[in-house]
Amino acid sequence: MTITPPDLSVFETLESEVRSYCRSWPTVFDRAQGSRMYDEDGHAYLDFFAGAGSLNYGHNNPVLKRALIDYLERDGVTHGLDMSTTAKRAFLEAFQNLVLRPRDLPYKVMFPGPTGTNAVESALKLARKVKGREAIVSFTNAFHGMSLGSLAVTGNAFKRAGAGVPLVHSTPMPFDNYFDGQVPDFLWFERLLEDQGSGLNQPAAVIVETVQGEGGINVARPEWLRALADLCRRRDMLLIVDDIQMGCGRTGAFFSFEEAGIVPDIVTVSKSISGYGLPMSLCLFKPELDVWEPGEHNGTFRGNNPAFVTAAATLETYWSDGSAMEKQTRARGEQIEQGLISITEENLADVREYRGRGLVWGLEFHEKARAGRVAQRAFELGLLIETSGPESEVVKLLPALTITPEELDEGLRTLARAVRETL
């Protein structure tokens, strides 16, 4: 059978060289439903990528789509800046009643702009404004966004180099298990804080991901997160949890920090908060931190009302029934873990480690370049997966929370085949 190559000419000649995902998946996608995408020739691909975590409830989720279509058909407000609208009110009420109150979280809600990096920038600005200090502590292998403030607290050297200017006022510290358990937690951090000659300015805040997605699926232990929260309290630093990729149920609970039993001062949320892949982000913070002057941080597209509509519908559909969604995600995560155990046992000499929580998992090989070959072969076999880590050395599994057990099994079988065929 002759397969006609897709026509990529307009992308290759007109679109910037900065494009990336399309290089890994050289086809032209046309439609998507649930956990499958289809190219213009009708080839189906099982999606273990989920819009980099923006599609926790699958592509074109029918319940969310219906809510969106109904809203648009009645000429609901689309662009609203920070004006009060019925769509925003419905979202805020759903978020308060279904997310914040059941978890006894006191947060105020800020709409900082459409993307995750907008949320991080607002969190950093707020922390500095509250504490009157400029220094922020981040962690090795962190990723917090591509604008300058977010890049300053990001670890990846390649992404940082794209800034073109010095990235300042931030200091990296070792993430959990950075020294393979050979060094006590926060030994270096505490010593620098105590030493008047260390050169570390008193930080306004610490920003952390509970699971580093882009950094290689590095999972922080609950006890490490609790110790960090305690350190922040003792040393008068605000704790910012970046829950942009790991929130909205990705690790099981709605917020990824719930398992550790901590209450961060500030939380950033984006990606799947709209539920439908529409641009939306939140910056959540304790009420006493709400020291903003009106208009001190704003943005033209911070009021994406169609995103409010799908976000409210998402919360009412998936988060109104206690812990049902959380239990389902944990069960699916155990299914993935069993699949990765089988792959590891079959390729014992080649697999370095598998790790994850909920429905985010990573598979790392001793040969770093192997991950890229596995992802490429998986695409050829009809499975969309990406790589992560500072050298793209980890195969990253990020399926939708709504994926079926049968689809998970299919994807894990395809992954196992891709691993076998890339020795």
mmCIF file of C-alpha atoms in Angstrom, residues 34-421:
data_model
loop_
_atom_site.group_PDB
_atom_site.id
_atom_site.type_symbol
_atom_site.label_atom_id
_atom_site.label_comp_id
_atom_site.label_asym_id
_atom_site.label_seq_id
_atom_site.Cartn_x
_atom_site.Cartn_y
_atom_site.Cartn_z
ATOM 1 C CA GLY A 34 -12.136 11.498 23.715
ATOM 2 C CA SER A 35 -8.669 9.960 23.805
ATOM 3 C CA ARG A 36 -8.180 9.752 20.049
ATOM 4 C CA MET A 37 -6.974 12.153 17.391
ATOM 5 C CA TYR A 38 -7.404 11.665 13.653
ATOM 6 C CA ASP A 39 -5.326 13.087 10.849
ATOM 7 C CA GLU A 40 -6.739 14.365 7.573
ATOM 8 C CA ASP A 41 -6.310 10.927 5.990
ATOM 9 C CA GLY A 42 -8.353 9.283 8.723
ATOM 10 C CA HIS A 43 -5.509 7.585 10.614
ATOM 11 C CA ALA A 44 -6.310 7.285 14.333
ATOM 12 C CA TYR A 45 -3.866 8.011 17.145
ATOM 13 C CA LEU A 46 -4.388 7.112 20.797
ATOM 14 C CA ASP A 47 -3.529 10.203 22.829
ATOM 15 C CA PHE A 48 -1.233 9.790 25.851
ATOM 16 C CA PHE A 49 -0.351 13.506 25.657
ATOM 17 C CA ALA A 50 -3.692 15.247 26.364
ATOM 18 C CA GLY A 51 -2.639 18.685 25.212
ATOM 19 C CA ALA A 52 0.354 18.676 27.587
ATOM 20 C CA GLY A 53 -2.147 18.226 30.411
ATOM 21 C CA SER A 54 -4.733 20.720 29.122
ATOM 22 C CA LEU A 55 -7.238 18.025 28.172
ATOM 23 C CA ASN A 56 -7.754 16.060 31.376
ATOM 24 C CA TYR A 57 -11.320 15.290 30.277
ATOM 25 C CA GLY A 58 -10.482 14.319 26.709
ATOM 26 C CA HIS A 59 -10.944 15.981 23.349
ATOM 27 C CA ASN A 60 -14.335 17.559 22.638
ATOM 28 C CA ASN A 61 -15.894 16.165 25.777
ATOM 29 C CA PRO A 62 -19.602 15.985 24.836
ATOM 30 C CA VAL A 63 -20.934 17.423 28.110
ATOM 31 C CA LEU A 64 -18.580 20.394 27.998
ATOM 32 C CA LYS A 65 -19.108 20.891 24.279
ATOM 33 C CA ARG A 66 -22.868 21.067 24.771
ATOM 34 C CA ALA A 67 -22.499 23.716 27.484
ATOM 35 C CA LEU A 68 -20.193 25.759 25.261
ATOM 36 C CA ILE A 69 -22.416 25.525 22.167
ATOM 37 C CA ASP A 70 -25.508 26.502 24.146
ATOM 38 C CA TYR A 71 -23.690 29.533 25.561
ATOM 39 C CA LEU A 72 -22.421 30.686 22.162
ATOM 40 C CA GLU A 73 -25.775 30.120 20.467
ATOM 41 C CA ARG A 74 -27.490 32.460 22.921
ATOM 42 C CA ASP A 75 -24.838 35.126 22.253
ATOM 43 C CA GLY A 76 -23.263 34.872 25.681
ATOM 44 C CA VAL A 77 -20.431 37.311 26.360
ATOM 45 C CA THR A 78 -17.184 36.036 24.828
ATOM 46 C CA HIS A 79 -14.686 38.743 25.738
ATOM 47 C CA GLY A 80 -15.168 40.415 29.092
ATOM 48 C CA LEU A 81 -11.817 41.579 30.506
ATOM 49 C CA ASP A 82 -12.528 41.523 34.256
ATOM 50 C CA MET A 83 -16.142 42.661 33.989
ATOM 51 C CA SER A 84 -18.714 40.790 36.043
ATOM 52 C CA THR A 85 -20.590 38.314 33.845
ATOM 53 C CA THR A 86 -23.033 35.495 34.436
ATOM 54 C CA ALA A 87 -20.433 33.015 33.131
ATOM 55 C CA LYS A 88 -17.780 34.207 35.583
ATOM 56 C CA ARG A 89 -20.268 34.152 38.460
ATOM 57 C CA ALA A 90 -21.301 30.579 37.653
ATOM 58 C CA PHE A 91 -17.663 29.469 37.589
ATOM 59 C CA LEU A 92 -16.741 31.232 40.832
ATOM 60 C CA GLU A 93 -19.746 29.746 42.625
ATOM 61 C CA ALA A 94 -18.954 26.249 41.341
ATOM 62 C CA PHE A 95 -15.269 26.611 42.251
ATOM 63 C CA GLN A 96 -16.119 27.820 45.745
ATOM 64 C CA ASN A 97 -18.766 25.171 46.413
ATOM 65 C CA LEU A 98 -17.129 22.148 44.787
ATOM 66 C CA VAL A 99 -13.393 22.784 45.225
ATOM 67 C CA LEU A 100 -12.524 25.322 47.910
ATOM 68 C CA ARG A 101 -15.144 24.742 50.605
ATOM 69 C CA PRO A 102 -14.967 20.927 50.666
ATOM 70 C CA ARG A 103 -11.190 21.226 51.197
ATOM 71 C CA ASP A 104 -11.479 24.087 53.690
ATOM 72 C CA LEU A 105 -9.237 26.249 51.512
ATOM 73 C CA PRO A 106 -9.623 29.997 52.123
ATOM 74 C CA TYR A 107 -8.234 31.263 48.822
ATOM 75 C CA LYS A 108 -9.145 34.412 46.947
ATOM 76 C CA VAL A 109 -9.312 33.904 43.166
ATOM 77 C CA MET A 110 -7.421 36.050 40.661
ATOM 78 C CA PHE A 111 -7.725 35.787 36.883
ATOM 79 C CA PRO A 112 -4.241 36.865 35.752
ATOM 80 C CA GLY A 113 -4.448 36.043 32.030
ATOM 81 C CA PRO A 114 -4.983 33.107 29.701
ATOM 82 C CA THR A 115 -1.872 30.990 30.300
ATOM 83 C CA GLY A 116 0.069 29.275 33.051
ATOM 84 C CA THR A 117 3.006 31.632 32.806
ATOM 85 C CA ASN A 118 0.616 34.564 33.430
ATOM 86 C CA ALA A 119 -0.384 32.878 36.684
ATOM 87 C CA VAL A 120 3.244 32.341 37.712
ATOM 88 C CA GLU A 121 4.198 35.927 36.908
ATOM 89 C CA SER A 122 1.331 37.212 39.046
ATOM 90 C CA ALA A 123 2.287 34.874 41.902
ATOM 91 C CA LEU A 124 5.897 36.082 41.873
ATOM 92 C CA LYS A 125 4.844 39.735 41.709
ATOM 93 C CA LEU A 126 2.406 39.282 44.571
ATOM 94 C CA ALA A 127 4.942 37.503 46.783
ATOM 95 C CA ARG A 128 7.485 40.271 46.224
ATOM 96 C CA LYS A 129 4.876 42.954 46.874
ATOM 97 C CA VAL A 130 3.716 41.328 50.111
ATOM 98 C CA LYS A 131 7.184 40.655 51.524
ATOM 99 C CA GLY A 132 9.008 43.663 50.094
ATOM 100 C CA ARG A 133 11.859 41.440 48.898
ATOM 101 C CA GLU A 134 12.957 40.419 45.428
ATOM 102 C CA ALA A 135 14.585 36.985 45.882
ATOM 103 C CA ILE A 136 12.695 33.802 44.963
ATOM 104 C CA VAL A 137 13.904 30.248 45.569
ATOM 105 C CA SER A 138 13.081 27.588 42.978
ATOM 106 C CA PHE A 139 14.310 24.015 42.475
ATOM 107 C CA THR A 140 16.563 22.041 40.188
ATOM 108 C CA ASN A 141 14.792 20.777 37.034
ATOM 109 C CA ALA A 142 11.806 23.052 37.640
ATOM 110 C CA PHE A 143 9.676 24.412 34.809
ATOM 111 C CA HIS A 144 7.323 27.340 35.391
ATOM 112 C CA GLY A 145 6.788 28.983 32.005
ATOM 113 C CA MET A 146 8.416 30.854 29.134
ATOM 114 C CA SER A 147 8.021 34.540 30.046
ATOM 115 C CA LEU A 148 10.991 36.181 31.748
ATOM 116 C CA GLY A 149 9.892 35.954 35.364
ATOM 117 C CA SER A 150 8.841 32.336 34.941
ATOM 118 C CA LEU A 151 12.062 31.477 33.118
ATOM 119 C CA ALA A 152 14.070 32.941 35.989
ATOM 120 C CA VAL A 153 12.669 30.194 38.249
ATOM 121 C CA THR A 154 12.965 27.474 35.572
ATOM 122 C CA GLY A 155 15.920 25.085 35.577
ATOM 123 C CA ASN A 156 16.172 23.950 31.954
ATOM 124 C CA ALA A 157 19.310 25.493 30.412
ATOM 125 C CA PHE A 158 17.979 25.330 26.831
ATOM 126 C CA LYS A 159 14.790 27.218 27.677
ATOM 127 C CA ARG A 160 16.609 29.727 29.868
ATOM 128 C CA ALA A 161 19.036 30.494 27.049
ATOM 129 C CA GLY A 162 16.150 31.655 24.878
ATOM 130 C CA ALA A 163 15.526 34.627 27.178
ATOM 131 C CA GLY A 164 18.356 36.668 25.695
ATOM 132 C CA VAL A 165 18.766 38.691 28.901
ATOM 133 C CA PRO A 166 20.035 37.858 32.391
ATOM 134 C CA LEU A 167 17.517 35.932 34.476
ATOM 135 C CA VAL A 168 17.905 37.307 37.973
ATOM 136 C CA HIS A 169 16.517 37.476 41.510
ATOM 137 C CA SER A 170 16.120 33.712 41.837
ATOM 138 C CA THR A 171 18.217 30.954 43.395
ATOM 139 C CA PRO A 172 17.861 27.207 42.673
ATOM 140 C CA MET A 173 17.910 24.635 45.444
ATOM 141 C CA PRO A 174 18.041 20.816 45.208
ATOM 142 C CA PHE A 175 14.663 19.170 44.556
ATOM 143 C CA ASP A 176 13.659 16.082 46.512
ATOM 144 C CA ASN A 177 16.135 13.206 46.033
ATOM 145 C CA TYR A 178 18.471 15.336 43.915
ATOM 146 C CA PHE A 179 21.402 13.732 45.759
ATOM 147 C CA ASP A 180 19.883 10.219 45.690
ATOM 148 C CA GLY A 181 19.162 10.301 49.401
ATOM 149 C CA GLN A 182 22.799 10.944 50.361
ATOM 150 C CA VAL A 183 22.183 14.443 51.759
ATOM 151 C CA PRO A 184 19.594 15.373 54.430
ATOM 152 C CA ASP A 185 16.629 17.347 53.089
ATOM 153 C CA PHE A 186 17.190 21.120 52.929
ATOM 154 C CA LEU A 187 20.651 20.934 54.511
ATOM 155 C CA TRP A 188 22.130 23.357 51.975
ATOM 156 C CA PHE A 189 19.050 25.607 51.907
ATOM 157 C CA GLU A 190 18.912 25.968 55.712
ATOM 158 C CA ARG A 191 22.660 26.602 55.952
ATOM 159 C CA LEU A 192 22.480 29.419 53.401
ATOM 160 C CA LEU A 193 19.557 31.010 55.241
ATOM 161 C CA GLU A 194 21.445 30.889 58.546
ATOM 162 C CA ASP A 195 24.793 32.149 57.240
ATOM 163 C CA GLN A 196 25.051 35.945 57.000
ATOM 164 C CA GLY A 197 27.941 35.437 54.605
ATOM 165 C CA SER A 198 26.183 33.082 52.208
ATOM 166 C CA GLY A 199 25.204 35.786 49.731
ATOM 167 C CA LEU A 200 21.589 34.585 49.649
ATOM 168 C CA ASN A 201 19.212 37.487 50.128
ATOM 169 C CA GLN A 202 16.244 36.665 52.352
ATOM 170 C CA PRO A 203 13.717 35.155 49.889
ATOM 171 C CA ALA A 204 10.198 36.451 49.520
ATOM 172 C CA ALA A 205 8.937 33.033 48.466
ATOM 173 C CA VAL A 206 9.712 29.506 47.387
ATOM 174 C CA ILE A 207 8.040 28.104 44.254
ATOM 175 C CA VAL A 208 7.734 24.351 43.754
ATOM 176 C CA GLU A 209 5.993 21.676 41.690
ATOM 177 C CA THR A 210 4.883 18.600 43.626
ATOM 178 C CA VAL A 211 5.645 16.538 40.510
ATOM 179 C CA GLN A 212 8.046 18.030 37.995
ATOM 180 C CA GLY A 213 6.421 17.258 34.654
ATOM 181 C CA GLU A 214 8.768 18.905 32.175
ATOM 182 C CA GLY A 215 11.719 18.187 34.468
ATOM 183 C CA GLY A 216 11.409 14.410 34.061
ATOM 184 C CA ILE A 217 8.449 13.264 36.221
ATOM 185 C CA ASN A 218 10.296 13.851 39.482
ATOM 186 C CA VAL A 219 7.880 13.113 42.334
ATOM 187 C CA ALA A 220 8.303 14.926 45.639
ATOM 188 C CA ARG A 221 7.578 12.844 48.730
ATOM 189 C CA PRO A 222 4.764 14.112 50.980
ATOM 190 C CA GLU A 223 7.195 14.359 53.912
ATOM 191 C CA TRP A 224 9.573 16.479 51.809
ATOM 192 C CA LEU A 225 6.727 18.856 50.917
ATOM 193 C CA ARG A 226 5.661 19.082 54.560
ATOM 194 C CA ALA A 227 9.228 19.870 55.602
ATOM 195 C CA LEU A 228 9.403 22.563 52.910
ATOM 196 C CA ALA A 229 6.152 24.117 54.131
ATOM 197 C CA ASP A 230 7.519 24.108 57.664
ATOM 198 C CA LEU A 231 10.778 25.707 56.527
ATOM 199 C CA CYS A 232 8.837 28.470 54.783
ATOM 200 C CA ARG A 233 6.821 29.164 57.932
ATOM 201 C CA ARG A 234 9.915 29.279 60.133
ATOM 202 C CA ARG A 235 11.867 31.501 57.779
ATOM 203 C CA ASP A 236 9.099 33.951 56.833
ATOM 204 C CA MET A 237 8.895 32.876 53.186
ATOM 205 C CA LEU A 238 5.687 32.378 51.203
ATOM 206 C CA LEU A 239 5.133 28.935 49.692
ATOM 207 C CA ILE A 240 3.946 28.938 46.073
ATOM 208 C CA VAL A 241 2.817 25.626 44.587
ATOM 209 C CA ASP A 242 2.762 25.573 40.786
ATOM 210 C CA ASP A 243 -0.156 23.227 40.080
ATOM 211 C CA ILE A 244 -0.522 24.186 36.431
ATOM 212 C CA GLN A 245 0.101 20.710 34.985
ATOM 213 C CA MET A 246 -0.397 18.530 38.069
ATOM 214 C CA GLY A 247 -3.589 20.150 39.348
ATOM 215 C CA CYS A 248 -7.202 19.606 38.280
ATOM 216 C CA GLY A 249 -7.058 15.959 39.313
ATOM 217 C CA ARG A 250 -3.940 14.854 37.426
ATOM 218 C CA THR A 251 -2.376 13.170 40.484
ATOM 219 C CA GLY A 252 -5.690 12.030 41.965
ATOM 220 C CA ALA A 253 -6.940 14.771 44.296
ATOM 221 C CA PHE A 254 -8.036 18.041 42.693
ATOM 222 C CA PHE A 255 -4.879 19.765 43.935
ATOM 223 C CA SER A 256 -1.655 17.790 43.851
ATOM 224 C CA PHE A 257 -0.546 19.092 47.270
ATOM 225 C CA GLU A 258 -3.555 17.633 49.104
ATOM 226 C CA GLU A 259 -1.818 14.294 49.699
ATOM 227 C CA ALA A 260 0.920 16.056 51.676
ATOM 228 C CA GLY A 261 -1.605 17.824 53.898
ATOM 229 C CA ILE A 262 -0.185 21.288 53.286
ATOM 230 C CA VAL A 263 -1.927 24.583 52.480
ATOM 231 C CA PRO A 264 0.322 26.728 50.259
ATOM 232 C CA ASP A 265 0.138 30.495 50.522
ATOM 233 C CA ILE A 266 -0.240 30.850 46.747
ATOM 234 C CA VAL A 267 -1.281 28.311 44.089
ATOM 235 C CA THR A 268 -1.104 28.681 40.320
ATOM 236 C CA VAL A 269 -3.611 26.780 38.172
ATOM 237 C CA SER A 270 -4.092 26.629 34.403
ATOM 238 C CA LYS A 271 -4.090 23.977 31.641
ATOM 239 C CA SER A 272 -7.133 21.830 32.503
ATOM 240 C CA ILE A 273 -9.002 24.349 34.654
ATOM 241 C CA SER A 274 -11.195 25.229 31.641
ATOM 242 C CA GLY A 275 -11.744 21.508 31.042
ATOM 243 C CA TYR A 276 -11.935 21.969 27.276
ATOM 244 C CA GLY A 277 -8.495 23.201 26.315
ATOM 245 C CA LEU A 278 -9.572 26.846 26.287
ATOM 246 C CA PRO A 279 -7.030 29.395 27.604
ATOM 247 C CA MET A 280 -7.610 30.138 31.277
ATOM 248 C CA SER A 281 -5.536 30.434 34.434
ATOM 249 C CA LEU A 282 -5.971 31.230 38.111
ATOM 250 C CA CYS A 283 -3.760 32.567 40.850
ATOM 251 C CA LEU A 284 -5.121 31.541 44.245
ATOM 252 C CA PHE A 285 -3.885 33.072 47.481
ATOM 253 C CA LYS A 286 -4.759 33.457 51.138
ATOM 254 C CA PRO A 287 -7.002 36.483 51.804
ATOM 255 C CA GLU A 288 -4.411 38.364 53.856
ATOM 256 C CA LEU A 289 -2.145 38.421 50.797
ATOM 257 C CA ASP A 290 -4.700 40.267 48.652
ATOM 258 C CA VAL A 291 -2.835 43.581 48.649
ATOM 259 C CA TRP A 292 -3.286 44.369 44.954
ATOM 260 C CA GLU A 293 -4.401 47.841 43.897
ATOM 261 C CA PRO A 294 -7.189 47.785 41.263
ATOM 262 C CA GLY A 295 -5.625 47.250 37.839
ATOM 263 C CA GLU A 296 -2.127 46.701 39.239
ATOM 264 C CA HIS A 297 -1.951 43.423 37.325
ATOM 265 C CA ASN A 298 -4.224 43.014 34.326
ATOM 266 C CA GLY A 299 -4.482 41.614 30.812
ATOM 267 C CA THR A 300 -6.816 41.903 27.839
ATOM 268 C CA PHE A 301 -7.683 38.209 27.742
ATOM 269 C CA ARG A 302 -8.072 37.441 31.435
ATOM 270 C CA GLY A 303 -11.848 37.221 31.016
ATOM 271 C CA ASN A 304 -12.291 34.284 28.626
ATOM 272 C CA ASN A 305 -15.977 33.684 29.276
ATOM 273 C CA PRO A 306 -16.326 30.552 27.094
ATOM 274 C CA ALA A 307 -13.604 29.038 29.308
ATOM 275 C CA PHE A 308 -15.597 29.968 32.408
ATOM 276 C CA VAL A 309 -18.580 28.118 30.931
ATOM 277 C CA THR A 310 -16.700 24.889 30.272
ATOM 278 C CA ALA A 311 -14.831 25.188 33.581
ATOM 279 C CA ALA A 312 -18.087 25.390 35.551
ATOM 280 C CA ALA A 313 -19.539 22.475 33.584
ATOM 281 C CA THR A 314 -16.374 20.451 34.284
ATOM 282 C CA LEU A 315 -16.580 20.999 38.031
ATOM 283 C CA GLU A 316 -20.280 20.149 38.147
ATOM 284 C CA THR A 317 -19.819 17.026 36.023
ATOM 285 C CA TYR A 318 -16.622 15.548 37.475
ATOM 286 C CA TRP A 319 -16.071 17.077 40.925
ATOM 287 C CA SER A 320 -19.512 17.233 42.528
ATOM 288 C CA ASP A 321 -19.526 13.556 43.539
ATOM 289 C CA GLY A 322 -17.091 13.521 46.429
ATOM 290 C CA SER A 323 -13.979 11.478 45.662
ATOM 291 C CA ALA A 324 -15.259 9.450 42.699
ATOM 292 C CA MET A 325 -12.961 11.121 40.173
ATOM 293 C CA GLU A 326 -9.993 10.826 42.493
ATOM 294 C CA LYS A 327 -10.587 7.096 43.033
ATOM 295 C CA GLN A 328 -10.925 6.491 39.294
ATOM 296 C CA THR A 329 -7.684 8.336 38.560
ATOM 297 C CA ARG A 330 -5.800 6.369 41.203
ATOM 298 C CA ALA A 331 -7.146 3.103 39.766
ATOM 299 C CA ARG A 332 -6.064 4.083 36.256
ATOM 300 C CA GLY A 333 -2.678 5.064 37.679
ATOM 301 C CA GLU A 334 -2.257 1.619 39.208
ATOM 302 C CA GLN A 335 -3.071 0.141 35.815
ATOM 303 C CA ILE A 336 -0.295 2.194 34.212
ATOM 304 C CA GLU A 337 2.124 1.252 36.963
ATOM 305 C CA GLN A 338 1.474 -2.453 36.343
ATOM 306 C CA GLY A 339 2.095 -1.905 32.645
ATOM 307 C CA LEU A 340 5.384 -0.146 33.335
ATOM 308 C CA ILE A 341 6.411 -2.933 35.718
ATOM 309 C CA SER A 342 5.889 -5.428 32.897
ATOM 310 C CA ILE A 343 7.906 -3.287 30.467
ATOM 311 C CA THR A 344 10.682 -2.954 33.049
ATOM 312 C CA GLU A 345 10.799 -6.710 33.717
ATOM 313 C CA GLU A 346 10.960 -7.403 29.982
ATOM 314 C CA ASN A 347 13.754 -4.837 29.482
ATOM 315 C CA LEU A 348 15.517 -5.096 32.822
ATOM 316 C CA ALA A 349 18.932 -4.154 31.469
ATOM 317 C CA ASP A 350 17.659 -1.087 29.617
ATOM 318 C CA VAL A 351 15.075 0.584 31.897
ATOM 319 C CA ARG A 352 16.634 2.786 34.557
ATOM 320 C CA GLU A 353 13.437 3.671 36.441
ATOM 321 C CA TYR A 354 9.708 4.264 36.179
ATOM 322 C CA ARG A 355 7.966 6.778 38.434
ATOM 323 C CA GLY A 356 4.775 8.769 38.771
ATOM 324 C CA ARG A 357 1.532 9.519 40.590
ATOM 325 C CA GLY A 358 -2.085 9.294 39.486
ATOM 326 C CA LEU A 359 -2.123 9.656 35.705
ATOM 327 C CA VAL A 360 1.328 11.124 35.135
ATOM 328 C CA TRP A 361 4.180 8.647 34.688
ATOM 329 C CA GLY A 362 7.679 8.564 33.319
ATOM 330 C CA LEU A 363 9.846 5.770 31.953
ATOM 331 C CA GLU A 364 13.587 6.440 31.969
ATOM 332 C CA PHE A 365 16.258 4.433 30.163
ATOM 333 C CA HIS A 366 19.964 4.101 30.876
ATOM 334 C CA GLU A 367 20.621 5.321 27.319
ATOM 335 C CA LYS A 368 19.177 8.828 27.275
ATOM 336 C CA ALA A 369 18.529 8.959 23.524
ATOM 337 C CA ARG A 370 16.360 5.851 23.774
ATOM 338 C CA ALA A 371 13.329 7.824 24.993
ATOM 339 C CA GLY A 372 13.177 9.841 21.795
ATOM 340 C CA ARG A 373 13.342 6.725 19.653
ATOM 341 C CA VAL A 374 10.580 5.084 21.694
ATOM 342 C CA ALA A 375 8.337 8.133 21.275
ATOM 343 C CA GLN A 376 9.003 8.205 17.527
ATOM 344 C CA ARG A 377 8.240 4.510 17.116
ATOM 345 C CA ALA A 378 5.107 4.878 19.242
ATOM 346 C CA PHE A 379 3.863 7.586 16.865
ATOM 347 C CA GLU A 380 4.430 5.271 13.908
ATOM 348 C CA LEU A 381 2.337 2.674 15.759
ATOM 349 C CA GLY A 382 -0.475 5.153 16.458
ATOM 350 C CA LEU A 383 0.342 6.370 19.992
ATOM 351 C CA LEU A 384 1.057 9.986 20.915
ATOM 352 C CA ILE A 385 3.576 10.333 23.744
ATOM 353 C CA GLU A 386 6.222 12.949 24.409
ATOM 354 C CA THR A 387 9.520 13.017 26.255
ATOM 355 C CA SER A 388 10.575 15.141 29.203
ATOM 356 C CA GLY A 389 13.622 15.798 31.344
ATOM 357 C CA PRO A 390 16.579 18.137 30.787
ATOM 358 C CA GLU A 391 17.901 15.889 28.005
ATOM 359 C CA SER A 392 14.528 14.483 26.858
ATOM 360 C CA GLU A 393 15.556 11.239 28.511
ATOM 361 C CA VAL A 394 12.161 10.278 29.971
ATOM 362 C CA VAL A 395 9.125 8.907 28.107
ATOM 363 C CA LYS A 396 6.182 10.814 29.570
ATOM 364 C CA LEU A 397 2.703 9.307 29.873
ATOM 365 C CA LEU A 398 -0.065 11.881 30.341
ATOM 366 C CA PRO A 399 -3.401 10.389 29.214
ATOM 367 C CA ALA A 400 -6.784 11.990 29.841
ATOM 368 C CA LEU A 401 -8.389 11.264 33.210
ATOM 369 C CA THR A 402 -11.432 10.018 31.291
ATOM 370 C CA ILE A 403 -9.512 7.381 29.330
ATOM 371 C CA THR A 404 -11.041 3.906 29.527
ATOM 372 C CA PRO A 405 -9.218 0.869 30.971
ATOM 373 C CA GLU A 406 -9.331 -0.710 27.507
ATOM 374 C CA GLU A 407 -7.688 2.326 25.916
ATOM 375 C CA LEU A 408 -5.032 2.337 28.614
ATOM 376 C CA ASP A 409 -4.255 -1.325 27.952
ATOM 377 C CA GLU A 410 -4.041 -0.636 24.226
ATOM 378 C CA GLY A 411 -1.641 2.248 24.774
ATOM 379 C CA LEU A 412 0.536 0.287 27.188
ATOM 380 C CA ARG A 413 0.760 -2.606 24.703
ATOM 381 C CA THR A 414 1.790 -0.153 21.995
ATOM 382 C CA LEU A 415 4.377 1.397 24.292
ATOM 383 C CA ALA A 416 5.791 -2.026 25.148
ATOM 384 C CA ARG A 417 6.089 -2.804 21.446
ATOM 385 C CA ALA A 418 7.809 0.527 20.792
ATOM 386 C CA VAL A 419 10.310 -0.232 23.558
ATOM 387 C CA ARG A 420 11.008 -3.709 22.117
ATOM 388 C CA GLU A 421 11.487 -2.334 18.613
#
